[in-house]
CSV table of C-alpha atoms in Angstrom, one decimal:
chain,number,residue,atom,x,y,z
E,1,MET,CA,43.2,-19.1,39.2
E,2,GLU,CA,46.8,-21.1,39.0
E,3,PRO,CA,47.7,-24.2,35.3
E,4,ILE,CA,47.0,-27.6,36.7
E,5,ARG,CA,50.9,-29.7,36.3
E,6,PRO,CA,50.5,-32.7,35.7
E,7,CYS,CA,51.7,-34.6,38.6
E,8,HIS,CA,55.1,-37.1,38.4
E,9,ARG,CA,53.5,-40.9,38.0
E,10,THR,CA,54.0,-41.2,41.0
E,11,GLY,CA,50.8,-41.5,43.1
E,12,GLY,CA,48.6,-42.4,41.1
E,13,PHE,CA,47.9,-39.8,39.0
E,14,GLY,CA,48.4,-40.3,35.8
E,15,PHE,CA,47.7,-38.8,32.3
E,16,ARG,CA,44.9,-39.7,32.6
E,17,LYS,CA,43.5,-38.9,35.5
E,18,PHE,CA,45.2,-35.5,34.4
E,19,ALA,CA,43.2,-35.1,31.0
E,20,ARG,CA,39.4,-35.3,33.2
E,21,VAL,CA,40.5,-32.1,35.4
E,22,LEU,CA,41.5,-30.5,32.6
E,23,LEU,CA,38.5,-31.6,30.8
E,24,ALA,CA,36.2,-30.6,33.9
E,25,CYS,CA,37.6,-27.2,34.5
E,26,SER,CA,37.0,-26.2,30.8
E,27,LEU,CA,33.6,-27.6,30.7
E,28,LEU,CA,32.7,-25.5,33.9
E,29,ALA,CA,34.3,-22.1,32.5
E,30,PHE,CA,32.5,-22.9,29.2
E,31,CYS,CA,29.4,-22.8,31.8
E,32,TYR,CA,29.8,-20.1,33.6
E,33,SER,CA,29.6,-17.6,30.5
E,34,PRO,CA,26.3,-16.2,29.7
E,35,VAL,CA,26.8,-16.6,25.9
E,36,GLU,CA,28.3,-20.9,25.9
E,37,ALA,CA,30.0,-19.8,22.9
E,38,ALA,CA,32.5,-17.1,20.9
E,39,GLY,CA,30.5,-16.1,18.4
E,40,ASP,CA,27.3,-18.4,19.6
E,41,SER,CA,24.5,-16.6,18.1
E,42,ALA,CA,22.1,-19.4,19.4
E,43,ALA,CA,22.8,-19.2,22.8
E,44,LEU,CA,22.9,-15.4,22.2
E,45,ASP,CA,18.9,-15.6,21.2
E,46,GLY,CA,18.5,-17.7,24.1
E,47,ILE,CA,19.7,-14.3,26.5
E,48,HIS,CA,17.5,-12.1,24.0
E,49,GLU,CA,14.8,-14.3,25.5
E,50,HIS,CA,14.4,-13.6,28.8
E,51,PHE,CA,13.5,-9.9,27.0
E,52,THR,CA,10.8,-11.2,25.6
E,53,GLU,CA,9.7,-12.7,29.2
E,54,GLU,CA,9.6,-8.8,30.0
E,55,LEU,CA,7.9,-7.2,26.3
E,56,GLN,CA,5.3,-9.4,27.1
E,57,LYS,CA,4.4,-9.2,31.0
E,58,TYR,CA,4.1,-4.3,29.6
E,59,VAL,CA,3.9,-4.2,26.3
E,60,GLY,CA,1.1,-4.5,24.4
E,61,GLU,CA,-0.2,-2.7,21.1
E,62,GLY,CA,3.2,-0.6,20.2
E,63,LEU,CA,3.2,1.3,23.7
E,64,VAL,CA,4.6,0.4,27.2
E,65,ASP,CA,3.1,0.4,30.8
E,66,TYR,CA,5.5,2.5,32.8
E,67,LYS,CA,4.5,2.7,35.9
E,68,ARG,CA,3.5,-1.7,36.5
E,69,TRP,CA,6.5,-1.8,34.9
E,70,ARG,CA,8.4,0.3,37.5
E,71,GLN,CA,7.7,-1.9,40.0
E,72,HIS,CA,9.4,-4.6,39.0
E,73,PRO,CA,12.4,-3.6,37.3
E,74,GLU,CA,13.8,-6.5,38.0
E,75,GLY,CA,13.8,-8.5,34.8
E,76,ILE,CA,15.0,-6.1,32.4
E,77,LYS,CA,18.3,-5.1,34.5
E,78,LYS,CA,19.5,-8.3,34.4
E,79,TYR,CA,18.8,-8.6,30.8
E,80,LEU,CA,21.5,-5.6,30.5
E,81,ASP,CA,23.5,-6.9,32.9
E,82,GLU,CA,23.6,-10.0,31.0
E,83,LEU,CA,24.3,-8.0,27.3
E,84,GLN,CA,26.8,-6.3,30.0
E,85,ALA,CA,29.2,-9.4,30.0
E,86,LEU,CA,29.8,-10.4,27.1
E,87,SER,CA,33.4,-10.6,26.4
E,88,PRO,CA,35.4,-8.4,23.6
E,89,GLU,CA,35.9,-11.6,22.2
E,90,GLN,CA,32.5,-13.1,21.7
E,91,TYR,CA,30.8,-10.0,20.7
E,92,ARG,CA,33.7,-9.9,17.4
E,93,ALA,CA,33.3,-13.5,16.7
E,94,MET,CA,28.5,-12.9,16.6
E,95,PRO,CA,28.0,-13.3,13.1
E,96,GLU,CA,26.7,-10.2,11.4
E,97,ASP,CA,23.2,-10.6,12.3
E,98,GLY,CA,23.8,-11.7,15.4
E,99,LYS,CA,25.3,-8.0,16.6
E,100,LYS,CA,22.4,-6.4,14.3
E,101,ALA,CA,20.0,-7.9,16.8
E,102,LEU,CA,22.0,-7.5,19.7
E,103,TRP,CA,22.4,-3.0,18.6
E,104,ILE,CA,19.1,-3.3,18.0
E,105,ASN,CA,18.1,-4.7,21.9
E,106,ALA,CA,20.6,-3.4,23.9
E,107,TYR,CA,18.7,-0.1,22.7
E,108,ASN,CA,15.2,-0.8,23.2
E,109,ALA,CA,16.2,-2.4,27.1
E,110,PHE,CA,18.0,0.8,27.8
E,111,THR,CA,16.0,3.0,26.8
E,112,ILE,CA,13.3,1.8,28.7
E,113,TRP,CA,16.0,1.1,31.5
E,114,LEU,CA,15.4,4.7,31.3
E,115,VAL,CA,12.4,5.6,31.3
E,116,LEU,CA,11.8,3.4,34.4
E,117,LYS,CA,14.4,5.8,36.4
E,118,ASN,CA,12.9,9.4,35.4
E,119,TYR,CA,9.6,8.0,35.9
E,120,PRO,CA,7.2,9.0,36.3
E,121,ILE,CA,9.0,12.1,34.7
E,122,GLN,CA,9.1,16.2,36.0
E,123,ALA,CA,8.2,18.9,33.0
E,124,THR,CA,11.2,21.3,32.7
E,125,SER,CA,10.7,22.3,29.0
E,126,LYS,CA,7.7,24.1,27.4
E,127,PHE,CA,9.0,23.2,24.2
E,128,TYR,CA,8.3,19.4,25.0
E,129,PRO,CA,5.4,17.5,26.0
E,130,ALA,CA,5.2,16.9,29.8
E,131,SER,CA,6.3,13.4,29.6
E,132,SER,CA,8.9,13.8,26.8
E,133,ILE,CA,12.6,12.3,27.3
E,134,ARG,CA,13.3,15.4,25.7
E,135,GLN,CA,11.7,16.5,30.2
E,136,VAL,CA,15.8,15.4,31.0
E,137,LYS,CA,18.5,16.7,31.0
E,138,GLY,CA,21.8,14.4,29.1
E,139,PHE,CA,19.5,11.1,28.3
E,140,TRP,CA,20.5,10.2,25.0
E,141,GLU,CA,24.4,11.3,26.1
E,142,ASP,CA,25.1,10.6,29.9
E,143,ASN,CA,24.2,7.1,30.4
E,144,PHE,CA,26.7,4.5,29.8
E,145,ILE,CA,26.2,1.0,29.5
E,146,SER,CA,28.9,-1.2,28.5
E,147,VAL,CA,28.0,-5.0,25.0
E,148,GLY,CA,31.3,-6.7,24.2
E,149,GLY,CA,33.4,-4.2,25.6
E,150,GLN,CA,32.2,-1.2,24.0
E,151,LYS,CA,31.5,1.7,26.3
E,152,VAL,CA,27.9,3.9,24.5
E,153,SER,CA,25.0,5.9,25.1
E,154,LEU,CA,22.6,5.5,23.7
E,155,GLU,CA,23.7,8.3,20.8
E,156,GLN,CA,26.4,5.4,20.6
E,157,ILE,CA,24.5,3.5,19.6
E,158,GLU,CA,22.7,4.7,17.1
E,159,HIS,CA,25.2,7.0,14.9
E,160,ASN,CA,28.8,5.4,15.8
E,161,VAL,CA,27.1,1.6,15.8
E,162,LEU,CA,23.7,1.5,14.0
E,163,ARG,CA,24.1,3.9,11.3
E,164,ARG,CA,27.8,3.2,10.9
E,165,ASP,CA,28.9,-0.4,10.8
E,166,VAL,CA,25.2,-1.8,10.0
E,167,GLN,CA,24.7,0.4,7.8
E,168,ASP,CA,21.0,-1.2,7.4
E,169,PRO,CA,18.0,2.4,7.0
E,170,ARG,CA,15.6,-0.3,8.6
E,171,PHE,CA,17.0,-0.2,12.1
E,172,HIS,CA,15.3,3.0,12.3
E,173,PHE,CA,11.6,1.0,11.8
E,174,ALA,CA,12.8,-1.3,15.3
E,175,VAL,CA,15.2,1.0,17.7
E,176,VAL,CA,12.2,2.9,19.9
E,177,PRO,CA,12.8,6.0,21.0
E,178,GLY,CA,10.4,5.9,24.1
E,179,SER,CA,8.2,8.3,22.2
E,180,LEU,CA,4.9,7.9,19.6
E,181,GLY,CA,7.3,8.8,16.9
E,182,GLY,CA,9.7,6.3,16.5
E,183,ALA,CA,8.7,2.5,16.1
E,184,ARG,CA,5.8,0.8,17.7
E,185,LEU,CA,8.1,-1.8,20.1
E,186,GLY,CA,7.3,-5.1,19.9
E,187,ARG,CA,6.2,-8.2,22.1
E,188,VAL,CA,9.6,-10.2,21.2
E,189,ALA,CA,12.2,-9.5,21.0
E,190,TYR,CA,14.7,-8.9,18.4
E,191,SER,CA,16.8,-12.3,17.2
E,192,SER,CA,19.2,-13.4,14.9
E,193,ARG,CA,17.6,-15.3,13.0
E,194,GLY,CA,14.6,-15.0,10.9
E,195,ILE,CA,16.2,-10.8,11.3
E,196,ALA,CA,16.1,-9.9,8.1
E,197,ASN,CA,13.2,-10.8,7.1
E,198,ARG,CA,12.0,-9.2,10.8
E,199,LEU,CA,13.2,-6.1,9.4
E,200,ALA,CA,11.0,-5.9,6.3
E,201,ARG,CA,8.1,-6.1,8.4
E,202,ALA,CA,8.7,-3.4,10.5
E,203,THR,CA,10.1,-1.1,7.9
E,204,ARG,CA,6.6,-2.0,5.8
E,205,GLU,CA,4.3,-2.1,9.3
E,206,TYR,CA,5.8,1.8,10.2
E,207,LEU,CA,5.7,3.2,6.2
E,208,GLY,CA,1.8,2.1,6.4
E,209,ASN,CA,0.5,4.1,9.8
E,210,GLU,CA,-0.4,7.1,8.8
E,211,GLN,CA,0.3,9.2,11.5
E,212,ASN,CA,4.2,8.4,9.8
E,213,VAL,CA,2.5,9.0,6.2
E,214,ARG,CA,1.0,9.8,3.9
E,215,VAL,CA,-0.4,10.6,0.2
E,216,ASP,CA,-2.1,13.4,-1.2
E,217,THR,CA,-2.5,12.3,-4.8
E,218,ALA,CA,-4.6,15.0,-5.5
E,219,ASN,CA,-2.2,17.3,-4.7
E,220,ASN,CA,0.9,15.3,-5.1
E,221,THR,CA,2.1,15.5,-2.1
E,222,VAL,CA,3.6,13.2,-0.1
E,223,TYR,CA,3.3,14.0,4.3
E,224,VAL,CA,6.1,12.0,6.9
E,225,THR,CA,7.5,12.4,9.8
E,226,GLN,CA,10.4,14.6,10.2
E,227,LEU,CA,12.6,10.8,10.7
E,228,PHE,CA,14.0,11.6,6.7
E,229,ARG,CA,15.1,14.8,7.2
E,230,TRP,CA,16.9,14.2,10.8
E,231,PHE,CA,18.8,10.9,8.1
E,232,PRO,CA,18.3,11.5,4.3
E,233,LEU,CA,21.1,9.9,2.8
E,234,ASP,CA,20.5,7.6,4.9
E,235,PHE,CA,17.5,6.1,2.7
E,236,ALA,CA,19.6,6.5,-0.1
E,237,GLU,CA,21.6,3.2,0.5
E,238,GLY,CA,17.8,1.7,0.1
E,239,THR,CA,16.5,3.7,-3.8
E,240,ASP,CA,18.0,3.6,-6.9
E,241,LEU,CA,19.6,7.0,-6.4
E,242,VAL,CA,22.6,5.8,-5.3
E,243,LYS,CA,24.9,6.2,-8.0
E,244,ARG,CA,23.1,9.2,-10.0
E,245,PHE,CA,24.7,11.9,-11.2
E,246,PRO,CA,23.9,15.0,-10.6
E,247,PRO,CA,23.6,13.0,-6.8
E,248,PRO,CA,18.9,13.4,-5.8
E,249,THR,CA,18.2,15.4,-4.3
E,250,ASP,CA,17.1,14.5,0.0
E,251,ASP,CA,13.3,15.0,-1.5
E,252,GLU,CA,13.8,12.5,-4.1
E,253,ILE,CA,14.8,10.1,-2.4
E,254,VAL,CA,12.6,9.6,0.1
E,255,VAL,CA,10.3,9.4,-2.2
E,256,ASP,CA,12.1,6.4,-4.0
E,257,PHE,CA,12.3,5.2,0.6
E,258,LEU,CA,8.7,4.7,0.4
E,259,ARG,CA,8.6,3.6,-2.9
E,260,ARG,CA,10.4,0.4,-2.2
E,261,SER,CA,10.4,-0.6,0.9
E,262,GLY,CA,7.0,0.7,1.9
E,263,PRO,CA,3.5,-1.8,2.2
E,264,ALA,CA,2.2,-2.3,-0.7
E,265,GLY,CA,-0.9,0.1,-1.2
E,266,LEU,CA,1.4,2.8,-0.1
E,267,ARG,CA,3.5,2.1,-3.1
E,268,SER,CA,0.7,1.8,-5.5
E,269,ARG,CA,-0.2,5.3,-4.6
E,270,LEU,CA,3.3,6.2,-4.9
E,271,GLU,CA,3.7,4.8,-8.9
E,272,ARG,CA,4.8,8.5,-11.9
E,273,LYS,CA,4.2,7.5,-14.8
E,274,GLU,CA,7.0,9.1,-16.9
E,275,GLY,CA,6.6,13.1,-17.4
E,276,ASP,CA,5.1,13.5,-14.0
E,277,PRO,CA,5.7,16.2,-11.9
E,278,PRO,CA,8.0,14.4,-8.7
E,279,PHE,CA,6.6,15.3,-5.1
E,280,LYS,CA,6.2,17.6,-3.0
E,281,VAL,CA,7.9,16.3,0.2
E,282,ILE,CA,6.3,17.5,3.0
E,283,TYR,CA,7.9,16.7,6.7
E,284,GLU,CA,5.9,17.6,10.0
E,285,PRO,CA,6.2,17.8,13.2
E,286,TYR,CA,7.8,14.5,15.5
E,287,ASP,CA,5.9,13.2,18.3
E,288,TRP,CA,8.0,13.0,21.4
E,289,SER,CA,5.4,12.3,24.3
E,290,LEU,CA,6.5,8.7,25.6
E,291,ASN,CA,4.8,5.4,24.1
E,292,GLU,CA,3.7,5.1,27.5
E,293,ILE,CA,-0.1,3.1,27.2
E,294,ASP,CA,-2.1,6.1,29.1
E,295,CYS,CA,-1.2,8.5,25.9
E,296,SER,CA,-2.7,5.8,24.0
E,297,ARG,CA,-4.3,7.6,21.6
């Protein structure tokens, strides 16, 4: 666009008219951006509401109706397009809570989009459930989305952004990797408003589900999902053991995190008296079955 140059005073086009034209152009540029102002979390939260609209159509009790959603993918595609329109400048100006909500939603929406592209999933491996996303080659590594100028795969969102930059272990219970072993998908997208409380609630819900965590007090044993074996050091940030020497074991980190972050019932079962032996931790198999409504058990 050519810059507007003020005309000579002759012809009646004075400074005030020029200022009005310049203001009008500025307003047009402002309205064009899907995020109305750089770093405006409220505007971005408005975009996330488009994701909420889709979730409420196709999600129930944490599971997804992929079969029906596949017939109408235009809504989630529009939402992903809106995320991809976010400029690097807008992203850099966002507050941390806004970025956290953005990446959680981007991960969840992009996962859904990739499942829809590959649905119904064709079984190619005997090592995973027939409907699992593990049957789709390169699901995490070979598909990319651009957000705020960053071209990323699902793997990069998880490891390079959420684990490295966000460093809030509770995100593990907010991102939904398309499997029954992961977190249940909510019917409301994340937003910058109240995200700390939302993450705390998601964590309690996941840890309070006995399919993910259960305590055998009689045998002094805690059974947990493999998620905790894969990322034990992530959970050290939420414990009292970070600065301890000698360093804590992975099992100690996991139990301490459960004791601090779980629901009240779980915390009470994990209480120990001085001199009590430590809990034994057993890491149970992760359920890679697709998190679709037809798989509800």
